């Protein structure tokens, strides 16, 4: 858990951290921003899709999307964002969600997000959305109620505090052994 989790703010931007690869579906988040002109999106990371995503932002004429690049630390971004958006399909584990929860931030994730859906419980620790611009933007708008965002983030924080790598490893081993 972060050492400096005091004075957490719920600012006017969404954070989208991670590698810029196709399966992360950052393009879906960018398309949703057409419906969310009153909030900013900060995309942190790099990868093979970076130029395509920047071209998409330009073609849509979006002034509310910013590419940050790779950062040594995301602490300041987590501390100040309203929420974290992760629309990955079939994510293995969902480390972004757990990092977000450590900062008491809710996560908007995809229904088909795989492992991230073990952490993001719809309406409890975050929100699950379809990877369509309309549905995703409607879910994000629910977080404009900062009390709701704070409540979801707090539930995520409580869940991540209970997380235990040893228990998780044992459960994962049981699943793997059941497949063999």
Coordinates of N, CA and C in Angstrom, one line a residue:
X1 N 0.8 -1.2 0.0 CA 0.0 0.0 0.0 C 0.9 1.2 0.0
X2 N 0.4 2.3 -0.6 CA 1.3 3.5 -0.7 C 1.5 4.1 0.6
X3 N 2.7 4.7 0.8 CA 3.0 5.3 2.1 C 2.3 6.6 2.2
X4 N 2.2 7.4 1.1 CA 1.6 8.7 1.2 C 0.2 8.7 0.6
X5 N -0.7 8.1 1.4 CA -2.1 8.0 0.9 C -3.0 9.0 1.6
X6 N -2.4 10.0 2.2 CA -3.1 11.1 2.8 C -3.5 12.1 1.7
X7 N -4.4 13.0 2.0 CA -4.8 14.1 1.1 C -5.1 13.6 -0.3
X8 N -5.7 12.5 -0.4 CA -6.1 12.0 -1.7 C -7.2 12.9 -2.3
X9 N -7.1 13.2 -3.6 CA -8.1 14.1 -4.2 C -8.8 13.3 -5.3
X10 N -10.0 13.7 -5.6 CA -10.8 13.1 -6.7 C -10.9 14.2 -7.7
X11 N -9.9 14.3 -8.6 CA -9.8 15.4 -9.5 C -10.6 15.3 -10.7
X12 N -10.4 16.1 -11.7 CA -11.2 16.2 -12.9 C -10.5 15.4 -14.1
X13 N -9.9 14.3 -13.8 CA -9.3 13.5 -14.9 C -9.4 12.0 -14.6
X14 N -9.5 11.3 -15.6 CA -9.4 9.8 -15.6 C -8.0 9.4 -15.9
X15 N -7.5 8.3 -15.3 CA -6.2 7.8 -15.6 C -6.3 6.5 -16.3
X16 N -5.6 6.3 -17.4 CA -5.5 5.1 -18.1 C -4.1 4.7 -18.3
X17 N -3.6 3.9 -17.3 CA -2.2 3.5 -17.3 C -2.0 2.1 -18.0
X18 N -0.8 1.9 -18.6 CA -0.5 0.6 -19.2 C 0.1 0.7 -20.5
X19 N 0.5 -0.5 -21.0 CA 1.1 -0.6 -22.4 C 0.1 -0.3 -23.4
X20 N 0.5 0.4 -24.4 CA -0.4 0.8 -25.5 C -0.4 -0.3 -26.6
X21 N -1.2 -1.3 -26.3 CA -1.3 -2.5 -27.2 C -2.8 -2.7 -27.5
X22 N -3.1 -3.4 -28.5 CA -4.5 -3.5 -29.0 C -5.4 -4.1 -28.0
X23 N -5.0 -5.1 -27.3 CA -6.0 -5.8 -26.4 C -6.3 -5.0 -25.1
X24 N -5.6 -3.9 -24.9 CA -5.9 -3.0 -23.8 C -7.1 -2.1 -24.1
X25 N -7.4 -2.0 -25.4 CA -8.6 -1.3 -25.9 C -8.6 0.2 -25.4
X26 N -7.5 0.9 -25.4 CA -7.4 2.3 -25.1 C -8.2 3.1 -26.1
X27 N -8.4 2.6 -27.3 CA -9.2 3.2 -28.3 C -10.6 3.4 -27.9
X28 N -11.1 2.4 -27.2 CA -12.5 2.4 -26.7 C -12.7 3.6 -25.7
X29 N -11.7 3.8 -24.9 CA -11.7 4.8 -23.9 C -11.7 6.2 -24.6
X30 N -10.8 6.3 -25.6 CA -10.7 7.5 -26.4 C -12.0 7.9 -27.1
X31 N -12.7 6.9 -27.7 CA -14.0 7.1 -28.3 C -15.0 7.6 -27.3
X32 N -15.0 7.0 -26.1 CA -15.9 7.4 -25.1 C -15.7 8.9 -24.7
X33 N -14.5 9.4 -24.8 CA -14.2 10.8 -24.4 C -15.0 11.8 -25.3
X34 N -15.5 11.4 -26.4 CA -16.3 12.3 -27.2 C -17.6 12.7 -26.5
X35 N -18.0 11.8 -25.6 CA -19.2 12.0 -24.8 C -18.9 12.6 -23.4
X36 N -17.7 12.9 -23.1 CA -17.3 13.4 -21.8 C -16.4 14.6 -21.9
X37 N -16.8 15.7 -22.6 CA -16.0 16.8 -22.8 C -15.6 17.6 -21.5
X38 N -16.3 17.3 -20.4 CA -16.1 18.0 -19.2 C -15.0 17.4 -18.3
X39 N -14.4 16.3 -18.8 CA -13.4 15.6 -18.0 C -12.2 15.3 -18.9
X40 N -11.1 15.2 -18.3 CA -9.8 14.9 -19.1 C -9.5 13.4 -18.9
X41 N -8.7 12.9 -19.9 CA -8.2 11.6 -19.8 C -6.7 11.7 -20.0
X42 N -6.0 11.1 -19.0 CA -4.5 11.1 -19.1 C -4.1 9.6 -19.3
X43 N -3.4 9.4 -20.5 CA -3.0 8.1 -20.9 C -1.5 8.0 -20.6
X44 N -1.1 7.0 -19.7 CA 0.3 6.9 -19.3 C 0.8 5.5 -19.8
X45 N 1.8 5.6 -20.6 CA 2.4 4.4 -21.1 C 2.9 4.6 -22.5
X46 N 3.4 3.5 -23.1 CA 3.9 3.6 -24.5 C 3.7 2.2 -25.1
X47 N 3.8 2.1 -26.4 CA 3.7 0.8 -27.0 C 3.4 0.9 -28.5
X48 N 3.2 -0.2 -29.1 CA 3.1 -0.2 -30.6 C 1.8 0.5 -31.1
X49 N 0.8 0.7 -30.3 CA -0.4 1.4 -30.7 C -0.4 2.9 -30.5
X50 N 0.7 3.4 -29.9 CA 0.8 4.8 -29.5 C 0.5 5.8 -30.7
X51 N 1.1 5.6 -31.8 CA 0.9 6.5 -32.9 C -0.6 6.4 -33.4
X52 N -1.1 5.2 -33.5 CA -2.5 5.1 -33.9 C -3.5 5.8 -33.0
X53 N -3.2 5.6 -31.7 CA -4.1 6.2 -30.7 C -4.0 7.8 -30.8
X54 N -2.8 8.3 -30.9 CA -2.6 9.7 -31.1 C -3.3 10.3 -32.3
X55 N -3.2 9.5 -33.4 CA -3.9 9.9 -34.6 C -5.4 9.9 -34.4
X56 N -5.9 8.9 -33.7 CA -7.4 8.8 -33.4 C -7.8 10.0 -32.6
X57 N -7.1 10.4 -31.6 CA -7.4 11.6 -30.8 C -7.4 12.9 -31.7
X58 N -6.5 13.0 -32.6 CA -6.4 14.1 -33.5 C -7.6 14.1 -34.5
X59 N -7.9 12.9 -35.0 CA -9.0 12.8 -36.0 C -10.4 13.1 -35.4
X60 N -10.5 12.8 -34.1 CA -11.8 13.1 -33.4 C -11.8 14.5 -32.8
X61 N -10.7 15.2 -32.9 CA -10.6 16.6 -32.4 C -10.8 16.7 -30.9
X62 N -10.2 15.8 -30.2 CA -10.4 15.7 -28.7 C -9.3 16.6 -28.1
X63 N -9.7 17.6 -27.4 CA -8.7 18.4 -26.6 C -8.7 18.0 -25.1
X64 N -9.4 16.9 -24.8 CA -9.5 16.5 -23.4 C -8.7 15.2 -23.2
X65 N -7.9 14.8 -24.1 CA -7.1 13.6 -24.0 C -5.6 14.0 -24.1
X66 N -4.8 13.5 -23.1 CA -3.4 13.8 -23.1 C -2.6 12.5 -22.9
X67 N -1.5 12.4 -23.7 CA -0.6 11.3 -23.6 C 0.6 11.7 -22.7
X68 N 0.8 11.0 -21.7 CA 1.9 11.3 -20.7 C 3.2 10.6 -21.0
X69 N 3.1 9.5 -21.6 CA 4.4 8.7 -21.8 C 4.6 7.8 -20.6
X70 N 5.8 7.2 -20.6 CA 6.2 6.4 -19.5 C 6.7 7.3 -18.3
X71 N 6.3 6.9 -17.1 CA 6.6 7.7 -15.9 C 7.3 6.7 -14.9
X72 N 8.3 7.3 -14.2 CA 9.0 6.5 -13.2 C 8.0 6.1 -12.1
X73 N 7.1 7.1 -11.8 CA 6.2 6.8 -10.7 C 4.8 7.4 -11.1
X74 N 3.8 6.6 -10.8 CA 2.4 7.0 -11.1 C 1.7 7.6 -9.8
X75 N 2.4 7.6 -8.7 CA 1.8 8.0 -7.4 C 1.0 9.3 -7.5
X76 N 1.6 10.4 -8.1 CA 0.9 11.6 -8.2 C -0.4 11.5 -9.0
X77 N -0.4 10.7 -10.1 CA -1.6 10.6 -11.0 C -2.6 9.8 -10.2
X78 N -2.2 8.7 -9.6 CA -3.2 7.9 -8.8 C -3.8 8.8 -7.7
X79 N -3.0 9.6 -7.0 CA -3.4 10.4 -5.9 C -4.5 11.4 -6.3
X80 N -4.4 11.9 -7.5 CA -5.2 13.1 -7.9 C -6.3 12.8 -8.9
X81 N -6.3 11.6 -9.5 CA -7.4 11.3 -10.5 C -8.7 11.0 -9.9
X82 N -9.8 11.1 -10.7 CA -11.1 10.8 -10.2 C -11.3 9.3 -10.2
X83 N -10.8 8.6 -11.2 CA -10.9 7.1 -11.3 C -9.9 6.6 -12.3
X84 N -9.8 5.3 -12.4 CA -8.9 4.7 -13.3 C -9.7 3.9 -14.3
X85 N -9.4 3.9 -15.6 CA -10.1 3.2 -16.6 C -9.2 2.2 -17.2
X86 N -9.6 0.9 -17.2 CA -8.9 -0.2 -17.8 C -9.8 -1.1 -18.6
X87 N -9.8 -0.9 -19.9 CA -10.8 -1.7 -20.7 C -10.1 -2.9 -21.3
X88 N -9.1 -3.4 -20.8 CA -8.4 -4.6 -21.3 C -9.4 -5.8 -21.4
X89 N -9.1 -6.5 -22.5 CA -9.9 -7.8 -22.7 C -9.0 -8.9 -22.1
X90 N -9.6 -9.8 -21.3 CA -8.9 -11.0 -20.8 C -7.6 -10.7 -20.1
X91 N -7.6 -9.7 -19.2 CA -6.4 -9.4 -18.4 C -6.1 -10.6 -17.5
X92 N -4.8 -10.9 -17.4 CA -4.4 -12.0 -16.6 C -4.8 -11.9 -15.1
X93 N -4.4 -10.8 -14.5 CA -4.5 -10.6 -13.1 C -5.2 -9.4 -12.6
X94 N -4.9 -8.3 -13.3 CA -5.6 -7.0 -12.9 C -4.8 -6.2 -11.9
X95 N -3.5 -6.1 -12.1 CA -2.6 -5.3 -11.2 C -3.0 -3.9 -11.1
X96 N -3.5 -3.3 -12.2 CA -3.9 -1.9 -12.3 C -5.0 -1.6 -11.3
X97 N -6.0 -2.5 -11.3 CA -7.1 -2.4 -10.3 C -6.6 -2.4 -8.9
X98 N -5.7 -3.3 -8.6 CA -5.2 -3.4 -7.2 C -4.4 -2.1 -6.8
X99 N -3.6 -1.7 -7.8 CA -2.8 -0.4 -7.5 C -3.8 0.8 -7.3
X100 N -4.8 0.8 -8.1 CA -5.8 1.9 -8.0 C -6.5 1.9 -6.6
X101 N -6.9 0.7 -6.2 CA -7.6 0.5 -4.9 C -6.6 0.9 -3.8
X102 N -5.4 0.7 -3.9 CA -4.4 1.1 -2.9 C -4.5 2.6 -2.7
X103 N -4.8 3.3 -3.7 CA -5.0 4.8 -3.7 C -6.4 5.2 -3.5
X104 N -7.3 4.2 -3.1 CA -8.7 4.5 -2.9 C -9.4 5.1 -4.1
X105 N -9.0 4.6 -5.3 CA -9.6 5.0 -6.5 C -10.5 3.9 -7.1
X106 N -11.7 4.3 -7.6 CA -12.5 3.3 -8.2 C -12.0 3.0 -9.6
X107 N -12.3 1.8 -10.1 CA -11.9 1.4 -11.5 C -13.1 1.1 -12.3
X108 N -13.0 1.6 -13.6 CA -14.0 1.2 -14.6 C -13.2 0.2 -15.5
X109 N -13.8 -1.0 -15.6 CA -13.2 -2.0 -16.3 C -14.2 -2.7 -17.3
X110 N -13.7 -3.5 -18.2 CA -14.6 -4.2 -19.1 C -15.2 -5.4 -18.5
X111 N -16.5 -5.7 -18.9 CA -17.1 -6.9 -18.5 C -16.3 -8.1 -18.9
X112 N -15.6 -8.1 -20.0 CA -14.9 -9.2 -20.4 C -13.4 -9.1 -20.1
X113 N -13.1 -8.4 -19.0 CA -11.7 -8.1 -18.6 C -10.9 -9.2 -18.0
X114 N -11.5 -10.4 -17.8 CA -10.7 -11.5 -17.3 C -10.4 -11.3 -15.8
X115 N -9.1 -11.4 -15.5 CA -8.7 -11.4 -14.1 C -9.0 -10.1 -13.4
X116 N -9.1 -9.0 -14.1 CA -9.4 -7.7 -13.4 C -10.8 -7.7 -12.8
X117 N -11.7 -8.6 -13.4 CA -13.1 -8.7 -12.9 C -13.1 -9.4 -11.6
X118 N -12.1 -10.0 -11.2 CA -12.0 -10.6 -9.8 C -11.9 -9.5 -8.8
X119 N -11.3 -8.4 -9.2 CA -11.1 -7.3 -8.3 C -12.2 -6.2 -8.4
X120 N -12.6 -5.9 -9.6 CA -13.6 -4.9 -9.8 C -14.9 -5.5 -9.7
X121 N -15.6 -5.3 -8.7 CA -17.0 -5.8 -8.5 C -17.9 -4.7 -8.8
X122 N -18.8 -4.9 -9.8 CA -19.6 -3.8 -10.3 C -20.5 -3.2 -9.2
X123 N -20.4 -1.9 -9.1 CA -21.2 -1.2 -8.1 C -20.7 -1.3 -6.7
X124 N -19.5 -2.0 -6.5 CA -19.0 -2.2 -5.1 C -17.6 -1.6 -5.0
X125 N -16.7 -2.0 -5.9 CA -15.3 -1.5 -5.9 C -15.0 -0.7 -7.2
X126 N -16.0 -0.7 -8.1 CA -15.8 0.0 -9.3 C -17.0 -0.2 -10.2
X127 N -16.8 -0.1 -11.5 CA -17.9 -0.2 -12.4 C -17.4 -1.1 -13.6
X128 N -18.3 -2.0 -14.1 CA -18.0 -2.8 -15.3 C -18.8 -2.2 -16.4
X129 N -18.2 -2.1 -17.6 CA -18.8 -1.5 -18.8 C -18.5 -2.4 -20.0
X130 N -19.4 -2.2 -21.0 CA -19.1 -2.8 -22.3 C -18.1 -1.8 -22.9
X131 N -17.3 -2.4 -23.9 CA -16.3 -1.6 -24.5 C -16.8 -0.8 -25.7
X132 N -18.0 -0.2 -25.5 CA -18.6 0.7 -26.5 C -18.5 2.1 -25.9
X133 N -18.3 3.1 -26.8 CA -18.2 4.5 -26.3 C -19.4 5.0 -25.5
X134 N -20.6 4.6 -25.9 CA -21.8 5.1 -25.2 C -21.9 4.5 -23.8
X135 N -21.8 3.1 -23.8 CA -21.9 2.5 -22.5 C -20.8 2.9 -21.5
X136 N -19.6 2.9 -22.0 CA -18.5 3.3 -21.2 C -18.6 4.7 -20.6
X137 N -19.0 5.6 -21.5 CA -19.2 7.0 -21.0 C -20.3 7.2 -20.0
X138 N -21.4 6.4 -20.2 CA -22.5 6.4 -19.2 C -22.0 5.9 -17.8
X139 N -21.2 4.9 -17.8 CA -20.7 4.4 -16.5 C -19.7 5.4 -15.9
X140 N -18.9 6.0 -16.7 CA -17.9 7.0 -16.2 C -18.7 8.2 -15.6
X141 N -19.8 8.6 -16.2 CA -20.6 9.8 -15.7 C -21.1 9.5 -14.3
X142 N -21.3 8.2 -14.0 CA -21.8 7.9 -12.6 C -20.8 8.3 -11.6
X143 N -19.5 8.4 -12.0 CA -18.4 8.7 -11.0 C -18.3 10.2 -10.8
X144 N -19.0 11.0 -11.6 CA -19.0 12.5 -11.4 C -19.5 12.9 -10.0
X145 N -20.3 12.0 -9.4 CA -20.7 12.1 -8.1 C -19.5 11.6 -7.2
X146 N -18.8 12.6 -6.7 CA -17.5 12.3 -6.1 C -17.7 11.5 -4.8
X147 N -18.9 11.6 -4.2 CA -19.1 10.7 -3.0 C -19.2 9.3 -3.4
X148 N -19.9 9.0 -4.6 CA -19.9 7.7 -5.1 C -18.5 7.2 -5.5
X149 N -17.7 8.0 -6.1 CA -16.4 7.6 -6.5 C -15.6 7.3 -5.3
X150 N -15.7 8.1 -4.3 CA -14.9 7.9 -3.0 C -15.4 6.6 -2.3
X151 N -16.7 6.4 -2.3 CA -17.2 5.2 -1.7 C -16.7 3.9 -2.4
X152 N -16.7 3.9 -3.7 CA -16.3 2.7 -4.4 C -14.8 2.5 -4.2
X153 N -14.0 3.6 -4.2 CA -12.6 3.6 -4.0 C -12.3 3.0 -2.6
X154 N -13.1 3.5 -1.6 CA -12.8 3.0 -0.3 C -13.1 1.5 -0.1
X155 N -14.1 1.0 -0.8 CA -14.4 -0.4 -0.8 C -13.3 -1.2 -1.5
X156 N -12.7 -0.6 -2.6 CA -11.6 -1.2 -3.2 C -10.4 -1.3 -2.3
X157 N -10.2 -0.2 -1.6 CA -9.1 -0.1 -0.6 C -9.2 -1.2 0.4
X158 N -10.4 -1.4 1.0 CA -10.6 -2.4 2.0 C -10.4 -3.8 1.4
X159 N -10.8 -4.0 0.2 CA -10.6 -5.3 -0.5 C -9.1 -5.6 -0.7
X160 N -8.3 -4.6 -1.2 CA -6.9 -4.8 -1.5 C -6.1 -5.0 -0.2
X161 N -6.6 -4.4 0.9 CA -5.9 -4.6 2.2 C -6.0 -6.1 2.6
X162 N -7.1 -6.7 2.2 CA -7.3 -8.1 2.6 C -6.6 -9.1 1.6
X163 N -6.1 -8.6 0.5 CA -5.4 -9.4 -0.5 C -4.2 -10.1 0.1
X164 N -4.0 -11.3 -0.2 CA -2.8 -12.0 0.3 C -2.2 -12.8 -0.9
X165 N -1.0 -12.6 -1.2 CA -0.3 -13.2 -2.3 C -0.2 -14.7 -2.1
X166 N 0.0 -15.2 -0.9 CA 0.1 -16.6 -0.6 C -1.2 -17.3 -0.9
X167 N -2.3 -16.7 -0.4 CA -3.7 -17.3 -0.7 C -3.9 -17.3 -2.2
X168 N -3.6 -16.2 -2.8 CA -3.9 -16.1 -4.3 C -3.0 -17.2 -5.0
X169 N -1.8 -17.4 -4.6 CA -0.9 -18.4 -5.2 C -1.5 -19.8 -5.0
X170 N -2.0 -20.1 -3.9 CA -2.6 -21.4 -3.6 C -3.8 -21.6 -4.4
X171 N -4.7 -20.6 -4.5 CA -5.9 -20.7 -5.4 C -5.5 -20.9 -6.8
X172 N -4.5 -20.2 -7.3 CA -4.1 -20.3 -8.7 C -3.5 -21.7 -9.0
X173 N -2.7 -22.2 -8.0 CA -2.2 -23.6 -8.2 C -3.3 -24.6 -8.2
X174 N -4.3 -24.4 -7.4 CA -5.5 -25.4 -7.5 C -6.2 -25.3 -8.8
X175 N -6.3 -24.1 -9.4 CA -7.0 -24.0 -10.7 C -6.1 -24.7 -11.7
X176 N -4.8 -24.4 -11.7 CA -3.9 -25.0 -12.7 C -3.9 -26.5 -12.6
X177 N -3.9 -27.0 -11.3 CA -3.9 -28.5 -11.1 C -5.2 -29.1 -11.6
X178 N -6.3 -28.4 -11.5 CA -7.6 -28.9 -11.9 C -7.7 -28.9 -13.4
X179 N -6.8 -28.2 -14.1 CA -6.8 -28.2 -15.6 C -5.9 -29.3 -16.2
X180 N -5.0 -29.8 -15.3 CA -4.0 -30.7 -15.8 C -4.5 -32.1 -15.7

